[in-house]
CSV table of C-alpha atoms and ligand atoms in Angstrom, one decimal:
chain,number,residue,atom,x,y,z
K,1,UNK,CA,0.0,0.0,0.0
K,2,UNK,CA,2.9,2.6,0.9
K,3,UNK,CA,4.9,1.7,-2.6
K,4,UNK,CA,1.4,2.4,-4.7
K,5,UNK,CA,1.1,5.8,-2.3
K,6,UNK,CA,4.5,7.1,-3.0
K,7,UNK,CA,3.7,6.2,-6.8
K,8,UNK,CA,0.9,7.9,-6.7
K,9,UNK,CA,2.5,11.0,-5.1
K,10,UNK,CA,5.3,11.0,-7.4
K,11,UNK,CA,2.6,11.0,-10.5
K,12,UNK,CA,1.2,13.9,-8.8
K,13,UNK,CA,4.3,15.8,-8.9
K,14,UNK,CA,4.4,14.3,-12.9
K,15,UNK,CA,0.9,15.8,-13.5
K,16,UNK,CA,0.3,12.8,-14.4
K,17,UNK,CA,-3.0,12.7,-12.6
K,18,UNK,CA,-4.8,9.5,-14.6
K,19,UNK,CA,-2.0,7.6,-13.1
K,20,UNK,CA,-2.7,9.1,-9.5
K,21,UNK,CA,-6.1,8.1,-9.2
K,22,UNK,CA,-4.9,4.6,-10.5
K,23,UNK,CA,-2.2,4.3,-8.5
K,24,UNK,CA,-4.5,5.8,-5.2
K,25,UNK,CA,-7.4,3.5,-6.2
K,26,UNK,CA,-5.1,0.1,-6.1
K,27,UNK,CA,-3.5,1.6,-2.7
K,28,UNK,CA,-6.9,2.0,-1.3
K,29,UNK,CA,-7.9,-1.6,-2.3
K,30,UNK,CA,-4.5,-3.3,-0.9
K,31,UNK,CA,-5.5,-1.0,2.6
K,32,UNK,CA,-9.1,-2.9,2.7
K,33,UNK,CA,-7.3,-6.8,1.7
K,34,UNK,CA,-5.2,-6.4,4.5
K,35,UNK,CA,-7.4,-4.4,6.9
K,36,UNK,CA,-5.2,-0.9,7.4
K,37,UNK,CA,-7.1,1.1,9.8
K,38,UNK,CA,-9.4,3.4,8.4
K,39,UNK,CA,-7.1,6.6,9.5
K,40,UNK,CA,-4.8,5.5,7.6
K,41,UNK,CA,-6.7,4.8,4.5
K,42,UNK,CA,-8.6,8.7,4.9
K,43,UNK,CA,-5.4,10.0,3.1
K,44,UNK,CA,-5.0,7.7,0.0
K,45,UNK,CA,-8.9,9.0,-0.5
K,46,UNK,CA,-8.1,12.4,0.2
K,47,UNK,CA,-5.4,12.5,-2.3
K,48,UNK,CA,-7.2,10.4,-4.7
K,49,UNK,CA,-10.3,13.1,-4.2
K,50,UNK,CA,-7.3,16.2,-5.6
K,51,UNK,CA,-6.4,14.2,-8.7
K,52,UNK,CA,-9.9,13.7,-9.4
K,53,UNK,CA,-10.4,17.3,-9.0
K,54,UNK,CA,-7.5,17.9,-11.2
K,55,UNK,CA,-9.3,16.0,-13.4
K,56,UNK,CA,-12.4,17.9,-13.7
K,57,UNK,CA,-13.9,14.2,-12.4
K,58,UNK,CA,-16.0,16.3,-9.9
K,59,UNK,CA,-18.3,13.3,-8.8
K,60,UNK,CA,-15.2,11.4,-8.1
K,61,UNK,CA,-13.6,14.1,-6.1
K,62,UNK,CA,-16.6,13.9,-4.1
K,63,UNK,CA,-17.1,10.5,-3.8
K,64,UNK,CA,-13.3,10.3,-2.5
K,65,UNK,CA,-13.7,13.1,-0.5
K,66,UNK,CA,-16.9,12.3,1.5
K,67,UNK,CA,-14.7,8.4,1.9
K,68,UNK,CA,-12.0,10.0,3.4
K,69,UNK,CA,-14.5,12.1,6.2
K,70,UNK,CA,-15.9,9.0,6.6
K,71,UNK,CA,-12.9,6.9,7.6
K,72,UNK,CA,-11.4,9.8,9.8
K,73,UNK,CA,-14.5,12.4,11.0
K,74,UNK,CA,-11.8,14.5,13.0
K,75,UNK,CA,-9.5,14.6,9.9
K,76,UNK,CA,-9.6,18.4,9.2
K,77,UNK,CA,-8.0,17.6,5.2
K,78,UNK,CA,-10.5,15.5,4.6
K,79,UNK,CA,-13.5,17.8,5.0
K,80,UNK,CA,-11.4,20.3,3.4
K,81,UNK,CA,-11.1,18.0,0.6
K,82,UNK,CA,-14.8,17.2,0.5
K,83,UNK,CA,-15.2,21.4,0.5
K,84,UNK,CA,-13.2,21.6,-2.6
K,85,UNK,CA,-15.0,18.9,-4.4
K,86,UNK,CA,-18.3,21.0,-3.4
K,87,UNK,CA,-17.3,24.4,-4.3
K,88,UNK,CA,-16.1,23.1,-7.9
K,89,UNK,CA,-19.8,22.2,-8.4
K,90,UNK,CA,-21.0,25.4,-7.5
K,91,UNK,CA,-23.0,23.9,-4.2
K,92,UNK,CA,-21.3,26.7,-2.1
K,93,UNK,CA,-23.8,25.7,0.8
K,94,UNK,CA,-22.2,22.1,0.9
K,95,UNK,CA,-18.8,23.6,0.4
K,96,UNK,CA,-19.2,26.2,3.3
K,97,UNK,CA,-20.2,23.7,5.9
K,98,UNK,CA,-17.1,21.3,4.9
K,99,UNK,CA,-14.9,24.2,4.9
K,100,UNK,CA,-16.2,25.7,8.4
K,101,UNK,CA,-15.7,22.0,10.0
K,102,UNK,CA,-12.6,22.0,8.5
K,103,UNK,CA,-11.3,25.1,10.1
K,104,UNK,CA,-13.1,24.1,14.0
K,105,UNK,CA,-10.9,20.8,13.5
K,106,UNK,CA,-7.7,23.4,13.0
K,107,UNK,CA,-8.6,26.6,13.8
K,108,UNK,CA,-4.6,27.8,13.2
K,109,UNK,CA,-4.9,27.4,9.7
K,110,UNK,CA,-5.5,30.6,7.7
K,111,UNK,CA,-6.3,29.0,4.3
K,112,UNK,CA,-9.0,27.1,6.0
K,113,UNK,CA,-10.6,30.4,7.2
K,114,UNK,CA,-10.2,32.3,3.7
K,115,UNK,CA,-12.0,29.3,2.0
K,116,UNK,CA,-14.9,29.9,4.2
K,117,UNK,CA,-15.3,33.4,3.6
K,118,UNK,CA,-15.0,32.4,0.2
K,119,UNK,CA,-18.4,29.8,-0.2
K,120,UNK,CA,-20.4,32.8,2.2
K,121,UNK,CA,-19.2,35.2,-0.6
K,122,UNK,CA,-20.4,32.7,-3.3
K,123,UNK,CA,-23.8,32.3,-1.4
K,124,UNK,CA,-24.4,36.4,-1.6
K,125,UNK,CA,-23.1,36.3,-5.4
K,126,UNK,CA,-20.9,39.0,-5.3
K,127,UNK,CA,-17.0,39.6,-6.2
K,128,UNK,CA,-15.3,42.5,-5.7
K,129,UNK,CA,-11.3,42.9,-5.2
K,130,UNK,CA,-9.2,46.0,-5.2
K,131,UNK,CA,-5.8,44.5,-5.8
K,132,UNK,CA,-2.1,47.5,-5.6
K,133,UNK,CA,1.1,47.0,-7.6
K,134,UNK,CA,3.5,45.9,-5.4
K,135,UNK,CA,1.1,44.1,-3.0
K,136,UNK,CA,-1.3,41.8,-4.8
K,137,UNK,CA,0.8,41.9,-8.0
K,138,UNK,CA,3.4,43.0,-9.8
K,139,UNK,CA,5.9,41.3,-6.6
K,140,UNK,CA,8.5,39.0,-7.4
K,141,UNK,CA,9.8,39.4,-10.7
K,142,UNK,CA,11.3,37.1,-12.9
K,143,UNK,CA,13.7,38.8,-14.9
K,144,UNK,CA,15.6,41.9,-15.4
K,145,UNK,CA,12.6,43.7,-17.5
K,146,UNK,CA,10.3,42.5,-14.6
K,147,UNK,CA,12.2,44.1,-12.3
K,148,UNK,CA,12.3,47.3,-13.9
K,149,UNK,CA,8.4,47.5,-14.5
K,150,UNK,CA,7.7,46.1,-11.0
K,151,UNK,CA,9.4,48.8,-9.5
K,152,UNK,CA,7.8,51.6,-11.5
K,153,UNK,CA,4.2,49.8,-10.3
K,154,UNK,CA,5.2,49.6,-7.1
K,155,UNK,CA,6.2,53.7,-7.6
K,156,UNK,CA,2.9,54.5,-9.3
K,157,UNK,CA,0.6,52.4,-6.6
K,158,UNK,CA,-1.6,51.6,-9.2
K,159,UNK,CA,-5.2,49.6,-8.5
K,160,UNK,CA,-6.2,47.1,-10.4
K,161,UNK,CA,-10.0,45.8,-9.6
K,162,UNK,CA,-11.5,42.6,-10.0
K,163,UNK,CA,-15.4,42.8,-10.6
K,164,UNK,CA,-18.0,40.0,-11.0
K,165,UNK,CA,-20.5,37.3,-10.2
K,166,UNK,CA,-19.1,35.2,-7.0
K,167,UNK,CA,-21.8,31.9,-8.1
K,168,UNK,CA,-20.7,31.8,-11.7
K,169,UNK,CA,-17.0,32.4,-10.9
K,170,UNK,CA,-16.6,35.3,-14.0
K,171,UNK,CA,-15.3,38.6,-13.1
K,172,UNK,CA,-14.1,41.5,-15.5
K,173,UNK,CA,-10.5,42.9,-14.8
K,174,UNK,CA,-10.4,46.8,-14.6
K,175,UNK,CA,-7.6,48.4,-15.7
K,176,UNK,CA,-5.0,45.9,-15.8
K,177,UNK,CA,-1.6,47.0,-16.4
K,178,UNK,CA,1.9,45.9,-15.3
K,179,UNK,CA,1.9,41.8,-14.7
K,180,UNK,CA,-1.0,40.6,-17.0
K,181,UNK,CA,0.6,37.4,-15.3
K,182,UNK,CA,0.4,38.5,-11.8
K,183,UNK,CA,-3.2,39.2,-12.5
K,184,UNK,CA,-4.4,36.3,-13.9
K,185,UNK,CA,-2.9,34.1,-10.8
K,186,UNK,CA,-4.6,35.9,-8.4
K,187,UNK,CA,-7.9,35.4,-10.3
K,188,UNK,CA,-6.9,31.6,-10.8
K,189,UNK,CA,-6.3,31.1,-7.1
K,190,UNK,CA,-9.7,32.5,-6.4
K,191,UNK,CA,-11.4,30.3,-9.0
K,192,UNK,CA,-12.2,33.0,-10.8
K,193,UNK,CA,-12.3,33.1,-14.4
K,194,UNK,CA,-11.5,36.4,-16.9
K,195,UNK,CA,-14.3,37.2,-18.8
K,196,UNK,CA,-13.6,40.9,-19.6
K,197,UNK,CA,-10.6,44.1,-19.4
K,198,UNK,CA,-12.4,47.5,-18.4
K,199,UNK,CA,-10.4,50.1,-19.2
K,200,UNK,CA,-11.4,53.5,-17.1
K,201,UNK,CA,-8.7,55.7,-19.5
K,202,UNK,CA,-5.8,55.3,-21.5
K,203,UNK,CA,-2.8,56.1,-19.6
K,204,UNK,CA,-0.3,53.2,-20.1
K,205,UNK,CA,-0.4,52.9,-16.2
K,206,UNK,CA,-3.7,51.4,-16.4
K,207,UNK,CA,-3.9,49.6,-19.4
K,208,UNK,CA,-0.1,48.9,-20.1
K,209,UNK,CA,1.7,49.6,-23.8
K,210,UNK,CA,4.4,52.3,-24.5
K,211,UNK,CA,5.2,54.5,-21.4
K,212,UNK,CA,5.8,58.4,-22.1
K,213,UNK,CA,8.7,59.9,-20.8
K,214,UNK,CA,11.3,59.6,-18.7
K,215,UNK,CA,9.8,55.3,-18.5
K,216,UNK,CA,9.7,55.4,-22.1
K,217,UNK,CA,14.2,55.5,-22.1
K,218,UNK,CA,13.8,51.9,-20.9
K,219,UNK,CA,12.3,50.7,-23.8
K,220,UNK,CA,10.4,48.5,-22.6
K,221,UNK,CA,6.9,47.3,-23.5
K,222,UNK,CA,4.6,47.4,-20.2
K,223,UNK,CA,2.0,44.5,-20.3
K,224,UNK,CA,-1.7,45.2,-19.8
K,225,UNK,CA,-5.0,44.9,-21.8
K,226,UNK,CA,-3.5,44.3,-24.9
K,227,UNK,CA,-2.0,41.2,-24.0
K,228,UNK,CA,-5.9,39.9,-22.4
K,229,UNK,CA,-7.0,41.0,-25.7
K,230,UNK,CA,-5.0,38.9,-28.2
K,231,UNK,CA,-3.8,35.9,-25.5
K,232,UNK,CA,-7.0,35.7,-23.8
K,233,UNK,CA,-9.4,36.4,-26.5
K,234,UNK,CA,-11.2,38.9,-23.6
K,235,UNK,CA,-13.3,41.6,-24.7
K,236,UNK,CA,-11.6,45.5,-23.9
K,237,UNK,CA,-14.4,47.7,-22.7
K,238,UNK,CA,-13.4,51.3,-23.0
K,239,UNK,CA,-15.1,54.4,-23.7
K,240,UNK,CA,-15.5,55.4,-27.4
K,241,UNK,CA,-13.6,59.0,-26.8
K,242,UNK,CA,-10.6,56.8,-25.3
K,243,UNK,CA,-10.6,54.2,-28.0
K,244,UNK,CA,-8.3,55.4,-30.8
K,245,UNK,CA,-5.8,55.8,-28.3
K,246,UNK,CA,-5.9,52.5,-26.7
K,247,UNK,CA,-5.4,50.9,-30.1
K,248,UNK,CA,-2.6,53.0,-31.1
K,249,UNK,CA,-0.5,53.3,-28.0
K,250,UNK,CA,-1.7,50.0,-26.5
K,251,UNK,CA,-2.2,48.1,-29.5
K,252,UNK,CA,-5.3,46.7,-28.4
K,253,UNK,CA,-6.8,45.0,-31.9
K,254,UNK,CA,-10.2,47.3,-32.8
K,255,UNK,CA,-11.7,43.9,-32.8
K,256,UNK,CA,-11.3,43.5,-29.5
K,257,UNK,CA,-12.8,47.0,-28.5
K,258,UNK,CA,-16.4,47.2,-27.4
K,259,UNK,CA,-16.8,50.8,-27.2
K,260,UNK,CA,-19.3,52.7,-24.2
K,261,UNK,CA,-21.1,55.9,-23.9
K,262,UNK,CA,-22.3,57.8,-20.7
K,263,UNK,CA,-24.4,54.9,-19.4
K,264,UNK,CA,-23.2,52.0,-20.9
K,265,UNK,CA,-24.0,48.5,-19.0
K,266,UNK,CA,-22.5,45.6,-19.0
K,267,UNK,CA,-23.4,42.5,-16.9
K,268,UNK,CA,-21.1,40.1,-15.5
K,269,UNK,CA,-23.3,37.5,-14.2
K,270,UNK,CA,-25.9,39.0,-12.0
K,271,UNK,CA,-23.8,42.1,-11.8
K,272,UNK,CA,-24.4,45.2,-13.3
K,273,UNK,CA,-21.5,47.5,-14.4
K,274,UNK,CA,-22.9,50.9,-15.2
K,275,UNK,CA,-20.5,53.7,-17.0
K,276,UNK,CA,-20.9,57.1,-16.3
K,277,UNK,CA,-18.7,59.1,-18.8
K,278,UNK,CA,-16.4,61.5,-17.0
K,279,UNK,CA,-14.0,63.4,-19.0
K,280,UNK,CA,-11.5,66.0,-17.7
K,281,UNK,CA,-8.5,63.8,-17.1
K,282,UNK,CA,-8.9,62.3,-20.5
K,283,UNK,CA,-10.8,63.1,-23.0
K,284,UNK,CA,-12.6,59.1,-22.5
K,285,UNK,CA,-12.2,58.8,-19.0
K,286,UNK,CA,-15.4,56.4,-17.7
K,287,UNK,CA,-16.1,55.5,-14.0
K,288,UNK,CA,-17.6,52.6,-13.4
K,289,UNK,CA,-21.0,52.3,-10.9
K,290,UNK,CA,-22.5,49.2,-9.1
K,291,UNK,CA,-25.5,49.4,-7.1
K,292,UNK,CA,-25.8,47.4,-4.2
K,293,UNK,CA,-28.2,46.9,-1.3
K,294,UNK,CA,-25.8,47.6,1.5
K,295,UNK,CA,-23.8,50.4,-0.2
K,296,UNK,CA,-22.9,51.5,-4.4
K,297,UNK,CA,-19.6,51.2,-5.9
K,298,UNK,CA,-18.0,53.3,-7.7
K,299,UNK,CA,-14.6,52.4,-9.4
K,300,UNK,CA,-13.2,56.1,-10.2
K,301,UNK,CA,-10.0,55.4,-12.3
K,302,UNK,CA,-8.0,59.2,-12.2
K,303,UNK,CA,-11.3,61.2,-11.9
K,304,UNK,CA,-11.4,61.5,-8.4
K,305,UNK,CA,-8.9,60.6,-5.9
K,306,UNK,CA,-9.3,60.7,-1.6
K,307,UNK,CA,-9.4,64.7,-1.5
K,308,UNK,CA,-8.0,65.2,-4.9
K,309,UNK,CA,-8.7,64.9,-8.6
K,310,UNK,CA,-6.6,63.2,-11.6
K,311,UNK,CA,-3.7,65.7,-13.1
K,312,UNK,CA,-5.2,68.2,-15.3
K,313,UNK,CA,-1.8,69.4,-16.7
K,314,UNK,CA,-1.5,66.7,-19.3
K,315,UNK,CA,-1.6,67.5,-23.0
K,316,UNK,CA,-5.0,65.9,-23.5
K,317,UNK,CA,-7.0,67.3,-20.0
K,318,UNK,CA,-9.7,69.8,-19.9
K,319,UNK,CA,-10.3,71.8,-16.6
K,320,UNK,CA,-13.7,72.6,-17.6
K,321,UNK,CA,-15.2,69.5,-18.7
K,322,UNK,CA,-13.7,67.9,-15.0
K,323,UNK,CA,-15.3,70.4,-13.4
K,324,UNK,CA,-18.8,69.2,-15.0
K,325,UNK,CA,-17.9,65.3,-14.4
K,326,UNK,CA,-17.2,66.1,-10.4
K,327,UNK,CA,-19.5,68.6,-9.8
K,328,UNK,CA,-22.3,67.5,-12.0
K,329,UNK,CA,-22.1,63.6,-12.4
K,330,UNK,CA,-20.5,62.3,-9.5
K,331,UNK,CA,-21.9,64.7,-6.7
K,332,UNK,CA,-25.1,63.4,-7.8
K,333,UNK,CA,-24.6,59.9,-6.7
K,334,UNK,CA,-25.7,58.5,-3.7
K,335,UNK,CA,-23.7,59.7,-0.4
K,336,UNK,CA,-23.1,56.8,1.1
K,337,UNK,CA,-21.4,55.3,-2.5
K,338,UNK,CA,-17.6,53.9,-1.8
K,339,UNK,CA,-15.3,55.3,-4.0
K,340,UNK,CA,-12.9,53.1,-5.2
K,341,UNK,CA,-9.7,55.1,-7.2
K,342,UNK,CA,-7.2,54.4,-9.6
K,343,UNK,CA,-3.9,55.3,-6.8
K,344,UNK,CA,-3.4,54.2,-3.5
K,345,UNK,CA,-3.0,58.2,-2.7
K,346,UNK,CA,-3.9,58.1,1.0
K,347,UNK,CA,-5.6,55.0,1.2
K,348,UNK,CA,-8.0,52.5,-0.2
K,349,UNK,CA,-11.4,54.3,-0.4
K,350,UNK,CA,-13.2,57.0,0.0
K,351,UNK,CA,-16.9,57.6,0.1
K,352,UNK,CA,-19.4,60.6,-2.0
K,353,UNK,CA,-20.2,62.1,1.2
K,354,UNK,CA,-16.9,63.1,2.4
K,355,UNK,CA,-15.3,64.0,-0.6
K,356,UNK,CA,-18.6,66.9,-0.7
K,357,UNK,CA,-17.4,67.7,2.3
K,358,UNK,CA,-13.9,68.0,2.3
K,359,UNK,CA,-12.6,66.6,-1.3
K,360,UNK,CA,-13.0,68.0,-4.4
K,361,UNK,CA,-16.9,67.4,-5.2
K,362,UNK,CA,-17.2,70.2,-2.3
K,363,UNK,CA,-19.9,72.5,-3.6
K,364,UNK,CA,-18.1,75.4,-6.0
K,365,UNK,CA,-18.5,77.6,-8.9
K,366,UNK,CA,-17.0,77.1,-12.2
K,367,UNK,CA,-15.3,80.1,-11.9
K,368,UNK,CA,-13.4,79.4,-9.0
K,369,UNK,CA,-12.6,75.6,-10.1
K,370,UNK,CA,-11.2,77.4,-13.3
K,371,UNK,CA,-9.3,80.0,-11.2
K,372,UNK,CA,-8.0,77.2,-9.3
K,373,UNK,CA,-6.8,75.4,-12.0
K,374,UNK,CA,-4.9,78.4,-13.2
K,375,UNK,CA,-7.2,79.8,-16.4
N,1,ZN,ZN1,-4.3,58.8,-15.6
């Protein structure tokens, strides 16, 4: 029984996961002929439940999983094992009980308790991650070009956001810039899959491509939606003012480009992305809005930042038309609404409320925004 379980481990490592399930299946037999005790026999089934999972053999991976609870109840792995089996057929019910007595039967382990927050999230059917450059991506790099762009990403403190349906398991990436790779992991590790890049302007810091000055002395190519485009066959969302640009200096095919309005929706799921157009900081600059029960969303790209507002000094900004998009647009939205920016400048969030009160959506006339911006 060992010599078929280190076999089968060592086909694990192989990827050779048809093997493992043989080689775990014959283990498990030879453990009944000579009557192992069943705590002994919970692991073969446990690791014979991953390969099946591997496999995309769900009811397998279930069947192995609920074997290997069986022969050791106080076996944390195993209902672990069983929770995985669950949550890869979308009964996130099933999948959040396994995981919860997974984690009472080792309350240390802090995978255990992320997987359970997971299934709950699953239940309510909503995903939402704000991810920063240096943080949740764009960390270890691999090479010497890596390197170089990690450490401008980690300079910049970009976001990147991840927005979607938590029960089908499809998100849309917004802005996504600097490790396309880095990205996708983190989506991959959450069982999330890609459906969608949303760009919210065209700076090459949010959607990758050819950097201006002084990054561009590098030469180097920065990754972004271009690369989810023609890789990953994903759909680029960006506003139709915005789009010429992202195809030129991003290279994004035009086939790839479904171009929005003010008001736009799209609909990840049973989520609803609504676009408000907000230019100023580029001439196709879009936030994105999500209304929810508890509290809106609002992804706000370089429109409006914790007490500030994207850089107006650029070649392609307008004061004016700013001025409208804050003062007009966003002030309208519901106070309570967390705003979620493009920078980590002072933190993750903001809300409508306070920025009225003490950001730049404060009540003012267009006279004295203008004044303040120097016209
Ligand atoms: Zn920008």
């Amino acid at each position: 029984m060992e010599a078929l379980k280190d076999q089968g481990n060592d086909a694990v490592r192989r990827k050779d996961f048809h093997a493992a399930v043989d080689l775990y299946t014959r283990a498990i037999e030879a453990a009944k002929a000579c009557a192992v005790p069943d705590h002994e026999v919970a692991p073969l089934h446990s690791n014979a439940s991953f390969a099946c999972l591997k496999l995309g053999d769900f009811a397998q991976a279930r069947a192995h999983a609920g074997s290997a609870v069986a022969a050791n109840p106080t076996w944390s792995k195993g209902h672990f094992r069983l929770g995985e089996a669950l949550f890869a057929t979308s009964d996130y019910a099933g999948a959040e009980k396994a995981y919860s007595r997974a984690s009472e039967l080792a309350v240390e382990d802090v995978t255990l308790k992320k997987k359970v927050a997971l299934a709950r999230e699953a239940m309510a059917g909503f995903y939402f991650r704000q991810l920063l450059a240096g943080r949740d991506f764009a960390v270890s790099a691999g090479n010497m070009i890596e390197r170089q762009i990690f450490s401008s990403a980690k300079q910049m403190q970009n976001y990147v956001y991840l927005v979607g349906d938590a029960r089908t398991r499809e998100a849309v990436v917004v802005d996504a810039a600097w490790d396309v790779k880095g990205i996708r992991s983190f989506a991959a590790a959450e069982n999330m899959k890609l459906v969608g890049a949303v760009v919210t302007h065209y700076h090459f810091d949010h959607t990758g491509g050819t950097p201006p000055p002084p990054f561009d002395q590098l030469g180097i190519k920065v990754p972004g939606v271009r690369e989810l485009a023609v890789e990953d066959k994903l759909p680029v969302y960006v506003n139709k003012d915005d789009a010429k640009t992202v195809m030129k200096s991003n290279g994004v095919p035009s086939e790839s480009l479904t171009l929005l309005e003010d008001g736009g929706e799209v609909s990840i799921g049973s989520v609803k992305l609504k676009f408000i157009h907000t230019p100023g900081h580029t001439p196709g600059s879009q936030c994105i809005h999500i209304e929810r029960p508890e509290q809106d969303i609002l992804i706000s790209g370089d429109t409006l930042f914790i007490g500030s507002c994207g850089r107006l000094d650029l070649p392609d900004c307008n004061a004016k038309l700013m001025y409208n998009s804050l003062q007009k647009k966003l002030s309208a939205l519901p106070a309570t609404t967390r705003v979620y920016p493009g920078h980590d400048y002072g933190g993750p969030y903001t809300t409508i409320s306070r920025e009225r009160e003490q950001g730049f959506l404060k009540p003012m006339n267009e006279g004295e925004w203008m004044r303040m911006h120097g016209h």
